[in-house]
Structures are given as C-alpha cells and as structure tokens.
Short mmCIF file of N, CA and C in Angstrom, two decimals:
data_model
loop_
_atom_site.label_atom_id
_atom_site.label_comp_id
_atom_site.label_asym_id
_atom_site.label_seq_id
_atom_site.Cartn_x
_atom_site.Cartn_y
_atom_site.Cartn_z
N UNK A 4 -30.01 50.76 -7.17
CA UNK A 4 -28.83 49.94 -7.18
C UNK A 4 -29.17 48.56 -7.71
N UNK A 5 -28.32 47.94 -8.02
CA UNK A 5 -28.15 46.44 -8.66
C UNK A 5 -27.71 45.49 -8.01
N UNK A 6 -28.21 44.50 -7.65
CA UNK A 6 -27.66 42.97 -6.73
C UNK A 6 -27.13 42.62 -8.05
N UNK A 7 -25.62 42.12 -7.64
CA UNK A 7 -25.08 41.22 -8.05
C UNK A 7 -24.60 40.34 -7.85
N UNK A 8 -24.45 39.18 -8.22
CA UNK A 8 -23.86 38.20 -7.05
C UNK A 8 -24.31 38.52 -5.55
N UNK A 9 -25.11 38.54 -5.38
CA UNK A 9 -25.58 38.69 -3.81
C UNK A 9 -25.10 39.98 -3.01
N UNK A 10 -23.89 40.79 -3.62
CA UNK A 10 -23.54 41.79 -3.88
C UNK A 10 -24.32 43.25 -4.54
N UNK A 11 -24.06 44.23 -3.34
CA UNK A 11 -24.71 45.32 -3.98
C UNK A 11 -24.00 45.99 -4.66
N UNK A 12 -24.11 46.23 -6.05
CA UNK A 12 -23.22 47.29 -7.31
C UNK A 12 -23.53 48.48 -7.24
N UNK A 13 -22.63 49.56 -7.27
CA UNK A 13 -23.05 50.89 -7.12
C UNK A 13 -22.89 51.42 -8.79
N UNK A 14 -23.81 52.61 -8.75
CA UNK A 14 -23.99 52.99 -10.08
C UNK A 14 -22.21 53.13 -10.66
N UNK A 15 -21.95 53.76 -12.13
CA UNK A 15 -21.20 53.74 -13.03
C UNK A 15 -21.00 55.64 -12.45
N UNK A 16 -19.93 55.84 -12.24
CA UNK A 16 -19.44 57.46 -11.74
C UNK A 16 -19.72 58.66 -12.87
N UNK A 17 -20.85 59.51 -12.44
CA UNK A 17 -22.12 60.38 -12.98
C UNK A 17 -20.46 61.27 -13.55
N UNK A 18 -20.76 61.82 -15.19
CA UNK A 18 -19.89 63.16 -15.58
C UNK A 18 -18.27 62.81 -15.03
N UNK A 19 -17.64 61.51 -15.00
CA UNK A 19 -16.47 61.69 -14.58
C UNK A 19 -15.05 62.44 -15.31
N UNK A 20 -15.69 62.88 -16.65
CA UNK A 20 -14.09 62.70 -17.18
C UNK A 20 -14.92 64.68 -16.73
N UNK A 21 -15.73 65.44 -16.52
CA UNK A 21 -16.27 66.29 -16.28
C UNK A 21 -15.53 66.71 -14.96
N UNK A 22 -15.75 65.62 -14.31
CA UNK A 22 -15.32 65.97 -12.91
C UNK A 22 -14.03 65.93 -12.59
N UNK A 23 -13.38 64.89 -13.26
CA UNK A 23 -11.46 65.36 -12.91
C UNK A 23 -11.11 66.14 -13.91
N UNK A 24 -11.86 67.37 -15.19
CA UNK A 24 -11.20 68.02 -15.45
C UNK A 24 -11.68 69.49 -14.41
N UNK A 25 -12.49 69.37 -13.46
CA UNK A 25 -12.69 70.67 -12.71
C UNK A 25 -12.03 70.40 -11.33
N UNK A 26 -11.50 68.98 -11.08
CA UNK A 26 -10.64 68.80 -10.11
C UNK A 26 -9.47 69.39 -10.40
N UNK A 27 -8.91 69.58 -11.77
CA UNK A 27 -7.59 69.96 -12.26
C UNK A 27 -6.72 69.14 -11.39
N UNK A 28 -6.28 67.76 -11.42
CA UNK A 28 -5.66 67.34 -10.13
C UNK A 28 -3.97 67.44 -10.69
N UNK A 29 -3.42 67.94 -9.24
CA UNK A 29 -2.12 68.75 -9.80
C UNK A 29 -1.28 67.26 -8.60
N UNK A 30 -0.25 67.13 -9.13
CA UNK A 30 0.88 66.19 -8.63
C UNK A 30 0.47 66.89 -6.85
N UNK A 31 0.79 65.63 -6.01
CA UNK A 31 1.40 66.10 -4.41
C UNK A 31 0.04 66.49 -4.16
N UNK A 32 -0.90 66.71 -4.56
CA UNK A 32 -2.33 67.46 -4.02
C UNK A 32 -3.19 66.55 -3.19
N UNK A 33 -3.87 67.43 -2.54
CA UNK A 33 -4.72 66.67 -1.69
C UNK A 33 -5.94 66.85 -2.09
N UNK A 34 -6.96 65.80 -1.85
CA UNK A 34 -7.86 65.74 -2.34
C UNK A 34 -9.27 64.68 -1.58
N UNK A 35 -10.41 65.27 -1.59
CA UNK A 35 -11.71 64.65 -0.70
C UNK A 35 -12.88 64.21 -1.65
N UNK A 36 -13.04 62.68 -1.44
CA UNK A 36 -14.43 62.68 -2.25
C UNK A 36 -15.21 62.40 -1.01
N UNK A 37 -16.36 63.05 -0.94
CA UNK A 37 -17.36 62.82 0.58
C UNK A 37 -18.47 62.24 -0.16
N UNK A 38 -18.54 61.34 -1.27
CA UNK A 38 -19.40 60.58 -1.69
C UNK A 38 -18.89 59.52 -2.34
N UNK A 39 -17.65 58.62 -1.08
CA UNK A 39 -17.18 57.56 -2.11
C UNK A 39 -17.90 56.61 -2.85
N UNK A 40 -18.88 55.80 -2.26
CA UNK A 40 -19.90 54.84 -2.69
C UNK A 40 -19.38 53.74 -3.18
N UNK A 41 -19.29 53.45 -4.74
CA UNK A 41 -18.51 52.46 -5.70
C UNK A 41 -16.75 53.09 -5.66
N UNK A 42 -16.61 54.16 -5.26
CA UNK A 42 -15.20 54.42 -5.52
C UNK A 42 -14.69 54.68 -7.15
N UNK A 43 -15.69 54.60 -7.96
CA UNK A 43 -15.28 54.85 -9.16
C UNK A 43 -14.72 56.31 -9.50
N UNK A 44 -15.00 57.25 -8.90
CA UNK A 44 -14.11 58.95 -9.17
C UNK A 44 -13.09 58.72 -8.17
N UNK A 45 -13.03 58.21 -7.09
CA UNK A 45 -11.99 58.45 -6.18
C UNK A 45 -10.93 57.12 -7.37
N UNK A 46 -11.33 55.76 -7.80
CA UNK A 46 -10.23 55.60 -8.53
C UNK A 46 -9.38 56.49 -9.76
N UNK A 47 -10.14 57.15 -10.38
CA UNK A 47 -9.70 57.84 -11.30
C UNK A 47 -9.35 58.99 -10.87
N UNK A 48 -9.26 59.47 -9.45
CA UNK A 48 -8.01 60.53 -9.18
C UNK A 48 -7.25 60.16 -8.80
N UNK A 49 -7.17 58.67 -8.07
CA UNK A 49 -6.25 58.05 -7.89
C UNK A 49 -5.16 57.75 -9.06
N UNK A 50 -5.82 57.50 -10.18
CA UNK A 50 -5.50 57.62 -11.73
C UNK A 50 -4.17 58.71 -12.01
N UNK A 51 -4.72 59.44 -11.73
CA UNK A 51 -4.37 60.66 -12.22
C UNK A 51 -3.18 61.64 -11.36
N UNK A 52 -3.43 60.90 -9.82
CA UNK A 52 -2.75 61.81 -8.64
C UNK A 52 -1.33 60.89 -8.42
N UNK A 53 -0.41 61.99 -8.84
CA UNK A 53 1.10 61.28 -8.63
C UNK A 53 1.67 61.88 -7.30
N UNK A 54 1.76 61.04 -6.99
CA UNK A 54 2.07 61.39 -4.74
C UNK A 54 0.67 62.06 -4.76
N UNK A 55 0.73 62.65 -3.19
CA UNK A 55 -0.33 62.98 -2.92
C UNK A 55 -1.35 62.64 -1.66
N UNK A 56 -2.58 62.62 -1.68
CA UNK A 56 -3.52 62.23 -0.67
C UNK A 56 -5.30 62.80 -1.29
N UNK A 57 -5.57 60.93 -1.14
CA UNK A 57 -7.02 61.16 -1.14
C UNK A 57 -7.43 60.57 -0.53
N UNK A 58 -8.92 61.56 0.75
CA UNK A 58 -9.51 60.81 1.63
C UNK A 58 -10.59 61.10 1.14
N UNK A 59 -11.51 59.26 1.01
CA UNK A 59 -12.66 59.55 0.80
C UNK A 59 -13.46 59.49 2.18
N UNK A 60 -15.03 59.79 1.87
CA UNK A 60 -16.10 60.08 3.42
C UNK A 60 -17.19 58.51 2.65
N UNK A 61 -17.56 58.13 3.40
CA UNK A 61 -18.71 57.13 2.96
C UNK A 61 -19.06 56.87 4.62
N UNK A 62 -20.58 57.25 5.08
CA UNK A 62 -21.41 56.78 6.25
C UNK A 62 -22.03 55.00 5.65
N UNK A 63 -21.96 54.52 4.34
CA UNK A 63 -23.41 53.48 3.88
C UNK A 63 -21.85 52.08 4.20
N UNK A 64 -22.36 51.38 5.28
CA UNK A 64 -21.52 50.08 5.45
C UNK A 64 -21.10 49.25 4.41
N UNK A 65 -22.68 49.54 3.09
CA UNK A 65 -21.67 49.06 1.63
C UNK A 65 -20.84 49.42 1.06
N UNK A 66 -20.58 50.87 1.25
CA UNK A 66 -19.51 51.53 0.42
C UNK A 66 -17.99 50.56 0.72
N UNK A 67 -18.22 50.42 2.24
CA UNK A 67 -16.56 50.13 2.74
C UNK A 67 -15.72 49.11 2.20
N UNK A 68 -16.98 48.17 1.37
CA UNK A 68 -16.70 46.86 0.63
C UNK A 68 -15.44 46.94 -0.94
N UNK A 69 -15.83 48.67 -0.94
CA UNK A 69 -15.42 49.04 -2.48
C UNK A 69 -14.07 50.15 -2.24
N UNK A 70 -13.31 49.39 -0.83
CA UNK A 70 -12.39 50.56 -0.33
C UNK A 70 -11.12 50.38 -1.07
N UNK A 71 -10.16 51.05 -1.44
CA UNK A 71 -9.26 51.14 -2.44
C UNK A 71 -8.11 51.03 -1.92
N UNK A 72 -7.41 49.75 -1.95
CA UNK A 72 -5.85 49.23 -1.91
C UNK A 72 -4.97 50.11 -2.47
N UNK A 73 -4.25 51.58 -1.48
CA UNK A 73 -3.44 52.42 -1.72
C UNK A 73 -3.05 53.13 -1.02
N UNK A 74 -2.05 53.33 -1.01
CA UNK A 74 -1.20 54.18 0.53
C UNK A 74 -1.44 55.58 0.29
N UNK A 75 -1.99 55.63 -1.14
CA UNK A 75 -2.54 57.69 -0.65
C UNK A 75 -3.95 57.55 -0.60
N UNK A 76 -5.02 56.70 -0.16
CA UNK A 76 -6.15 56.41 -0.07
C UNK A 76 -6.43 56.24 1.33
N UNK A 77 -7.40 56.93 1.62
CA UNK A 77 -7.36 56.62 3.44
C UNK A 77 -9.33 56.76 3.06
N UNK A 78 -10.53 55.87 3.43
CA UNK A 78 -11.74 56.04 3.51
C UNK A 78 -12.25 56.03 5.18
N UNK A 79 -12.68 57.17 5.18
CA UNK A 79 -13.50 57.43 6.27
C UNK A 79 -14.95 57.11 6.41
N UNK A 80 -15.22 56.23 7.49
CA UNK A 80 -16.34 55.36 7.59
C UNK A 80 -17.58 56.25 8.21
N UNK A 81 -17.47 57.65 8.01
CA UNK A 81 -18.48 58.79 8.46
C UNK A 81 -19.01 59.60 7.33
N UNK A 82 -20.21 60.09 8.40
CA UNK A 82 -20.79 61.63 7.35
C UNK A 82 -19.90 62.19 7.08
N UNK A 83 -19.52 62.75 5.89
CA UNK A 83 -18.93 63.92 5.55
C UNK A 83 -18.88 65.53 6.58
N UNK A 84 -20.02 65.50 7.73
CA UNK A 84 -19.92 66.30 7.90
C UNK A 84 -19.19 66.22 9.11
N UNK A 85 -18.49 65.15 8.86
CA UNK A 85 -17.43 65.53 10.19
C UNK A 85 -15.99 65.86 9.50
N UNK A 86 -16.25 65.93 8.57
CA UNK A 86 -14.73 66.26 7.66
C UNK A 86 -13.91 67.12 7.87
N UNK A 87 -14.46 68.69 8.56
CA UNK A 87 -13.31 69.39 9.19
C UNK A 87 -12.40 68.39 10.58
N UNK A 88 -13.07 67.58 10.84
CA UNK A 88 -12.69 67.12 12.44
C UNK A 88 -11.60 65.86 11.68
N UNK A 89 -12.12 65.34 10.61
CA UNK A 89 -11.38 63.67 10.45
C UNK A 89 -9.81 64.52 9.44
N UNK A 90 -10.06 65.61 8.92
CA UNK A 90 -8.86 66.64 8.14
C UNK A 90 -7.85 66.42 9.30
N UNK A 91 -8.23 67.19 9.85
CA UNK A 91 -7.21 67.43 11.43
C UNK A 91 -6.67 66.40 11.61
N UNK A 92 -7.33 65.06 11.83
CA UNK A 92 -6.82 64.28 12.44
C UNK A 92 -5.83 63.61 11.78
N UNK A 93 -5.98 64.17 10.35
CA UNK A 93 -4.88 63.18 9.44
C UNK A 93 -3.99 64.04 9.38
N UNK A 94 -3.89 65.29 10.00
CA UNK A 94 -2.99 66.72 9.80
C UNK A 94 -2.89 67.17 8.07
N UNK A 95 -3.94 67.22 7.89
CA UNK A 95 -4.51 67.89 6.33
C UNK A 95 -5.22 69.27 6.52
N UNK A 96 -4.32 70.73 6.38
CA UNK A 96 -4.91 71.73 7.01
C UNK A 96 -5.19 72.46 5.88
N UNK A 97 -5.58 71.76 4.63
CA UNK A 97 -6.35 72.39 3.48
C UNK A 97 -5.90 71.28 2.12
N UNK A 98 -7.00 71.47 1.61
CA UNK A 98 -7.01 70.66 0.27
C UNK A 98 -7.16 71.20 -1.42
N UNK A 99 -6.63 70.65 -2.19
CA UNK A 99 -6.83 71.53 -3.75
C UNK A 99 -8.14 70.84 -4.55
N UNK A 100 -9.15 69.91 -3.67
CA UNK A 100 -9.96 69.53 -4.45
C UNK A 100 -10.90 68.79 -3.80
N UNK A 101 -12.16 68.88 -3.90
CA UNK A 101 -13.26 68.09 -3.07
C UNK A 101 -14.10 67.57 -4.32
N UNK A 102 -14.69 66.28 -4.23
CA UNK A 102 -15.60 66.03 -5.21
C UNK A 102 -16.76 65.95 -3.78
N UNK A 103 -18.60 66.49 -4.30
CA UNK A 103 -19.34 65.86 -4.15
C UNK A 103 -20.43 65.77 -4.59
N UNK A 104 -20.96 64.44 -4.72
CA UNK A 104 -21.94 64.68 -5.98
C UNK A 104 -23.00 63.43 -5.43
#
C-alpha cells in the first residue's frame, strides 16, 4: 500500500471492467463485495446498479475511511465470514452477485 497524505491508499481495482462483466449486474439486483478495501469495484457497481442493493464486508479499520455515500450501499465493518448472519439481518435472502478477490 501507499501513504498518502498521511493517508493510507488502497491499490487501483485488480481486472475491473473483467469483473462487472461476470457480475452481469442486472437493474433491482443485489449484490456483495466481501473485499471492499478502496471501494473501487463496489463504486463501479454502484455505477452500473439502477435500484438495487450493495453490501460491502471490510474487517481492516482503513477500509471504513473509503465508505460510499449511497442509500443502496450499506458496508459491513466484519469478516466476510459472517455474511450469511449480516444477509439476514438486512432481510437479503439471496443475491445475483458476489465479488471476491
């Protein structure tokens, strides 16, 4: 990673235009990145997702810095592997797309 401004920069989002064409992201869909980090793929499904829902997962206290101003954006401040449990709680009982990378 890169200090910037006293600020930690997260890398540039690995294969993205790769990755939202195997997201196929369809209008109203729901959708999980469990490796938000910089937020750079979760913006660009945000991009792309008209209505909808995306929850990202990030456990690293830096990620939370890079959390995304949007009412279909909800970031979860855990492992991913609590993701069946934090689904539920948002009453999300299946999704059309997970990124993790």
């Amino acid at each position: 990673m890169l200090e910037i401004r006293g600020l930690m920069s997260y890398h540039n989002p690995v294969m993205l235009l790769e990755c939202m064409d195997g997201l196929a992201i369809k209008d109203g869909g729901v959708y999980v990145d469990v490796t938000f980090g910089g937020g750079g793929h979760s913006k660009e499904i945000l991009k792309r997702l008209n209505g909808g829902r995306l929850i990202g997962f990030d456990q690293d206290a830096d990620a939370l810095v890079n959390k995304i101003d949007d009412d279909r954006f909800v970031l979860v401040p855990q492992n991913f592997k609590y993701l069946k449990n934090y689904l539920k709680m948002y009453g999300v009982s299946g999704v059309d797309g997970l990124l993790a990378d």
